[in-house]
Structure formats: C-alpha cells, structure tokens
CSV table of C-alpha atoms in Angstrom, one decimal:
chain,number,residue,atom,x,y,z
D,18,TYR,CA,-1.9,3.6,10.6
D,19,HIS,CA,-3.4,3.6,7.1
D,20,LEU,CA,-6.5,5.3,7.6
D,21,GLY,CA,-5.1,8.1,9.9
D,22,LYS,CA,-3.2,9.3,7.0
D,23,SER,CA,-6.2,10.6,5.3
D,24,LYS,CA,-7.9,11.9,8.1
D,25,SER,CA,-5.5,14.3,10.2
D,26,GLY,CA,-4.6,11.5,12.0
D,27,VAL,CA,-7.9,11.4,13.8
D,28,ILE,CA,-10.2,8.3,12.8
D,29,SER,CA,-13.6,6.9,14.4
D,30,THR,CA,-14.0,3.6,15.8
D,31,ASN,CA,-17.0,3.1,13.1
D,32,ALA,CA,-14.2,3.9,10.3
D,33,ILE,CA,-12.0,1.1,12.0
D,34,ALA,CA,-14.7,-1.5,12.0
D,35,GLU,CA,-15.7,-0.8,8.5
D,36,GLU,CA,-12.2,-1.3,7.6
D,37,MET,CA,-11.9,-4.6,9.3
D,38,GLN,CA,-15.2,-5.9,8.8
D,39,THR,CA,-15.9,-6.2,12.6
D,40,LYS,CA,-18.3,-4.9,15.1
D,41,PRO,CA,-17.7,-1.3,16.5
D,42,SER,CA,-18.0,-2.7,20.2
D,43,SER,CA,-15.3,-5.2,19.1
D,44,VAL,CA,-13.1,-2.4,18.3
D,45,THR,CA,-13.8,-0.3,21.3
D,46,ASP,CA,-12.8,-2.8,23.4
D,47,MET,CA,-9.5,-3.4,21.2
D,48,VAL,CA,-8.8,0.1,21.3
D,49,LYS,CA,-9.0,0.8,25.0
D,50,LYS,CA,-6.5,-2.0,25.7
D,51,LEU,CA,-4.2,-0.2,23.0
D,52,ALA,CA,-4.8,3.1,24.6
D,53,GLU,CA,-3.8,1.5,28.2
D,54,LYS,CA,-0.7,0.4,26.8
D,55,GLY,CA,0.1,3.8,25.6
D,56,LEU,CA,-0.1,3.2,22.0
D,57,LEU,CA,-3.3,5.3,21.2
D,58,ASN,CA,-5.1,8.5,22.4
D,59,TYR,CA,-8.6,7.5,22.8
D,60,LYS,CA,-11.8,9.6,24.1
D,61,ARG,CA,-15.2,8.4,24.1
D,62,TYR,CA,-16.9,10.1,20.7
D,63,GLN,CA,-13.8,11.6,19.5
D,64,GLY,CA,-11.7,9.7,17.6
D,65,VAL,CA,-8.8,7.5,17.8
D,66,SER,CA,-5.2,8.6,17.0
D,67,LEU,CA,-1.5,6.9,17.2
D,68,THR,CA,0.7,8.0,20.1
D,69,SER,CA,4.3,8.8,18.9
D,70,GLU,CA,5.0,5.5,20.4
D,71,GLY,CA,2.0,3.8,18.5
D,72,LYS,CA,3.2,5.2,15.2
D,73,GLN,CA,6.6,3.9,15.7
D,74,LYS,CA,5.2,0.5,16.4
D,75,ALA,CA,3.1,0.4,13.1
D,76,LEU,CA,5.7,1.9,11.1
D,77,SER,CA,7.7,-1.1,12.3
D,78,VAL,CA,5.2,-3.8,11.2
D,79,ILE,CA,4.8,-1.8,7.9
D,80,ARG,CA,8.7,-2.1,7.2
D,81,LYS,CA,8.8,-6.1,8.2
D,82,HIS,CA,5.7,-6.6,5.9
D,83,ARG,CA,7.0,-4.7,3.0
D,84,LEU,CA,10.7,-6.5,3.5
D,85,TRP,CA,9.0,-9.4,3.6
D,86,GLU,CA,7.0,-9.2,0.5
D,87,THR,CA,9.9,-7.9,-1.5
D,88,PHE,CA,12.0,-11.1,-0.1
D,89,LEU,CA,8.9,-13.2,-1.5
D,90,VAL,CA,8.9,-11.7,-4.8
D,91,GLU,CA,12.7,-11.2,-5.4
D,92,LYS,CA,13.9,-14.1,-3.9
D,93,LEU,CA,11.3,-17.1,-3.8
D,94,ASN,CA,9.5,-15.9,-7.0
D,95,PHE,CA,6.1,-15.5,-5.6
D,96,ASN,CA,4.0,-13.1,-7.9
D,97,TRP,CA,3.1,-10.0,-6.2
D,98,ASP,CA,-0.8,-11.1,-6.1
D,99,GLU,CA,0.6,-13.8,-3.8
D,100,VAL,CA,2.4,-12.4,-1.0
D,101,HIS,CA,0.1,-10.0,1.1
D,102,GLU,CA,-1.6,-13.1,3.4
D,103,ILE,CA,2.0,-14.5,4.0
D,104,ALA,CA,3.6,-11.4,4.9
D,105,GLU,CA,0.8,-10.9,7.2
D,106,GLN,CA,2.1,-13.9,9.2
D,107,LEU,CA,5.8,-13.4,8.7
D,108,GLU,CA,5.4,-9.5,9.8
D,109,HIS,CA,4.9,-10.5,13.6
D,110,ILE,CA,8.1,-12.5,14.2
D,111,GLN,CA,10.0,-9.9,16.7
D,112,SER,CA,13.6,-10.3,16.0
D,113,GLU,CA,14.7,-6.7,15.0
D,114,LYS,CA,18.2,-8.5,14.0
D,115,LEU,CA,16.4,-10.7,11.6
D,116,ILE,CA,14.6,-8.1,9.9
D,117,ASP,CA,17.5,-5.7,9.8
D,118,GLU,CA,19.6,-8.7,8.1
D,119,LEU,CA,16.9,-9.3,5.5
D,120,ASP,CA,17.0,-5.3,5.0
D,121,ARG,CA,21.1,-6.0,4.3
D,122,PHE,CA,20.5,-8.9,2.3
D,123,LEU,CA,17.7,-6.9,0.0
D,124,SER,CA,20.0,-4.4,-0.5
D,125,PHE,CA,18.1,-2.1,1.6
D,126,PRO,CA,15.3,-1.6,-1.0
D,127,LYS,CA,13.2,1.5,-0.9
D,128,VAL,CA,10.0,0.4,-2.2
D,129,ASP,CA,7.7,-3.2,-1.9
D,130,PRO,CA,6.8,-5.0,-4.9
D,131,HIS,CA,3.4,-3.1,-4.8
D,132,GLY,CA,5.4,0.6,-5.2
D,133,ASP,CA,4.5,1.1,-1.6
D,134,PRO,CA,7.7,3.1,0.2
D,135,ILE,CA,9.7,0.6,2.9
D,136,PRO,CA,10.2,2.5,6.2
D,137,ASP,CA,14.2,2.1,7.1
D,138,LYS,CA,15.3,1.4,10.6
D,139,ASN,CA,14.3,4.5,12.1
D,140,GLY,CA,10.8,4.4,10.9
D,141,ASP,CA,11.5,7.2,8.3
D,142,LEU,CA,9.4,6.7,5.2
D,143,GLU,CA,10.5,8.0,1.7
D,144,GLN,CA,8.2,10.9,0.7
D,145,ARG,CA,7.5,10.8,-3.4
D,146,GLN,CA,5.3,13.1,-5.6
D,147,SER,CA,2.9,11.2,-7.3
D,148,LYS,CA,-0.8,11.3,-8.7
D,149,LEU,CA,-3.1,9.0,-10.1
D,150,LEU,CA,-3.5,8.3,-13.7
D,151,SER,CA,-7.4,9.5,-13.6
D,152,SER,CA,-6.2,12.9,-13.0
D,153,LEU,CA,-4.0,13.2,-15.9
D,154,ASP,CA,-4.8,15.1,-18.8
D,155,THR,CA,-4.5,14.2,-22.5
D,156,ASP,CA,-1.3,14.0,-24.0
D,157,SER,CA,0.5,13.5,-20.8
D,158,ASN,CA,3.5,11.3,-19.8
D,159,CYS,CA,3.8,9.5,-16.9
D,160,VAL,CA,5.4,6.6,-15.3
D,161,CYS,CA,3.6,3.9,-13.2
D,162,ILE,CA,5.2,3.5,-9.8
D,163,GLY,CA,2.6,1.8,-7.6
D,164,VAL,CA,-1.0,0.5,-7.3
D,165,LYS,CA,-3.7,2.0,-4.9
D,166,ASP,CA,-5.6,-1.3,-4.8
D,167,SER,CA,-3.2,-4.1,-3.9
D,168,SER,CA,-6.0,-6.8,-4.0
D,169,SER,CA,-5.3,-10.1,-5.6
D,170,SER,CA,-7.8,-9.6,-8.5
D,171,PHE,CA,-6.6,-6.3,-9.3
D,172,LEU,CA,-3.1,-7.4,-9.5
D,173,ARG,CA,-4.1,-10.4,-11.6
D,174,TYR,CA,-5.8,-7.8,-13.9
D,175,LEU,CA,-2.6,-5.6,-14.6
D,176,ASP,CA,-0.7,-8.9,-15.2
D,177,LYS,CA,-3.3,-10.2,-17.7
D,178,ASN,CA,-2.9,-6.8,-19.5
D,179,GLN,CA,0.8,-6.6,-19.1
D,180,ILE,CA,0.9,-3.5,-17.2
D,181,ALA,CA,3.7,-3.2,-14.8
D,182,LEU,CA,5.6,-0.9,-12.1
D,183,GLY,CA,8.2,1.3,-14.2
D,184,ASP,CA,6.0,1.1,-17.4
D,185,LYS,CA,5.9,4.6,-19.6
D,186,ILE,CA,2.2,5.7,-20.3
D,187,ARG,CA,1.0,8.2,-22.3
D,188,ILE,CA,-2.6,9.7,-22.2
D,189,LEU,CA,-4.0,9.6,-25.8
D,190,GLU,CA,-7.4,10.7,-25.0
D,191,LYS,CA,-10.2,10.8,-22.2
D,192,GLU,CA,-13.9,10.0,-22.4
D,193,ASP,CA,-16.2,12.7,-20.8
D,194,PHE,CA,-18.8,10.0,-20.7
D,195,ASP,CA,-17.3,7.7,-18.0
D,196,ASN,CA,-13.8,9.2,-17.5
D,197,SER,CA,-12.3,6.1,-19.0
D,198,VAL,CA,-8.6,6.9,-20.8
D,199,HIS,CA,-7.1,5.7,-23.8
D,200,VAL,CA,-3.6,5.1,-23.2
D,201,GLN,CA,0.0,4.1,-24.9
D,202,ILE,CA,2.3,1.6,-23.2
D,203,GLY,CA,5.4,0.9,-25.3
D,204,ASN,CA,3.7,-0.2,-28.6
D,205,ARG,CA,0.5,-0.9,-27.3
D,206,LYS,CA,-2.7,1.0,-27.0
D,207,LEU,CA,-5.4,0.1,-24.2
D,208,HIS,CA,-8.4,1.5,-22.9
D,209,LEU,CA,-8.6,1.5,-19.2
D,210,SER,CA,-11.7,2.4,-17.3
D,211,HIS,CA,-11.9,4.9,-14.7
D,212,VAL,CA,-11.8,2.4,-11.8
D,213,ILE,CA,-8.3,1.2,-13.1
D,214,ALA,CA,-7.1,4.4,-13.8
D,215,SER,CA,-8.1,5.5,-10.6
D,216,ASN,CA,-6.0,2.8,-8.9
D,217,LEU,CA,-2.9,3.4,-10.7
D,218,ILE,CA,-0.1,5.7,-8.9
D,219,VAL,CA,2.0,7.6,-11.5
D,220,THR,CA,4.6,10.3,-11.5
C-alpha cells in the first residue's frame, strides 16, 4: 500500500523485495497467492497493484496498527520509538468489534503518535496539506505534524534534541553547501542536517 502511493499504484516485485529485504522469487510466490485471493492485480513483467478489496484490507490493517500504537503511547505510556513492532503483532487480531471499541475508547483519534493519519471504519483517510521541512525557504514558519522516517533511531534523535510533533518552527537560515538548516523552536536555536530536515513533515 505504501509503495503504491508513490508509483501510481503499480509497483514491481523487485521493489517489494527490496522493501521487505527478501528474495524477488519469494515475493513473486506471495504475490501470486494474494492475486488468487483477489487482493492484487498481477501480470508477469507488468508489476503489481492492489484491487479494491486489497486496498480495503490494507487500510484495515493500517487502521489497527495505528490505533494500537496510539493506545500503547497514550494509555500504557510507551515511548513513540517502542511501539511499532508491538503494533505489528497486535494488528493481526481479527475482531472488528475490538478495534471499533478501541477506536471509541481512544475518542476516535485522527493521527497516530508519529503523525500518520488513521483510517476510519470505512477506510477513509483524512488528507492533509504538508511539506518537508527541507523544502521551506528562509524566514518560513511552520508546525511539525509528522515524521517521514519512523525508525527508532530517528525518533530517539528527536527526543534527545527535544523536537516534538506540534512544535512551531521558524527557518532562520539555509546552508548552500550541505542544505542543512538553522531553525528556531521556541526559545532554542538548532542546526539540523539535510537528512533530519528531509524527514520532518510540516504544515
């Protein structure tokens, strides 16, 4: 689902294999099985895309995953860098009633702890206008609403430097040499590398 969003919905088995860090032959076998179940469109050498049913299944899993991440952070006090792998286990629970009640218990959150939108029960995702911090010009003002890289190491870096979702950020200066940026967050001034700025989603 995530790969298809950036490639007009059609992706190669090699791209899937690279993302999953497995052999292309293993991906092809898996794709054929999912195609037989009506979840994927697949023709040899023409790439793979989700069917309507496949997209709904994918959005259902994403909804479960992001709701569980929200529950773990908000109710069980996990850090946002700790919840991804646990949510990957919990997302396979089949009970729709449980997930609906979890959604209600959390007061129907719109985004997860990483700022990613949570699909509703019907699979609808709230569309947001956003940019990467690295794309903004000097003297721009913005608010951090998410992260492109949700790896534990990146999230811990943000915690270490006290950068959080909801922070108001002002671009003070951009370096031509390495595209790094000098920013102000509250009363603090920070120098962020291009890699960091390219992984902060703002609006």
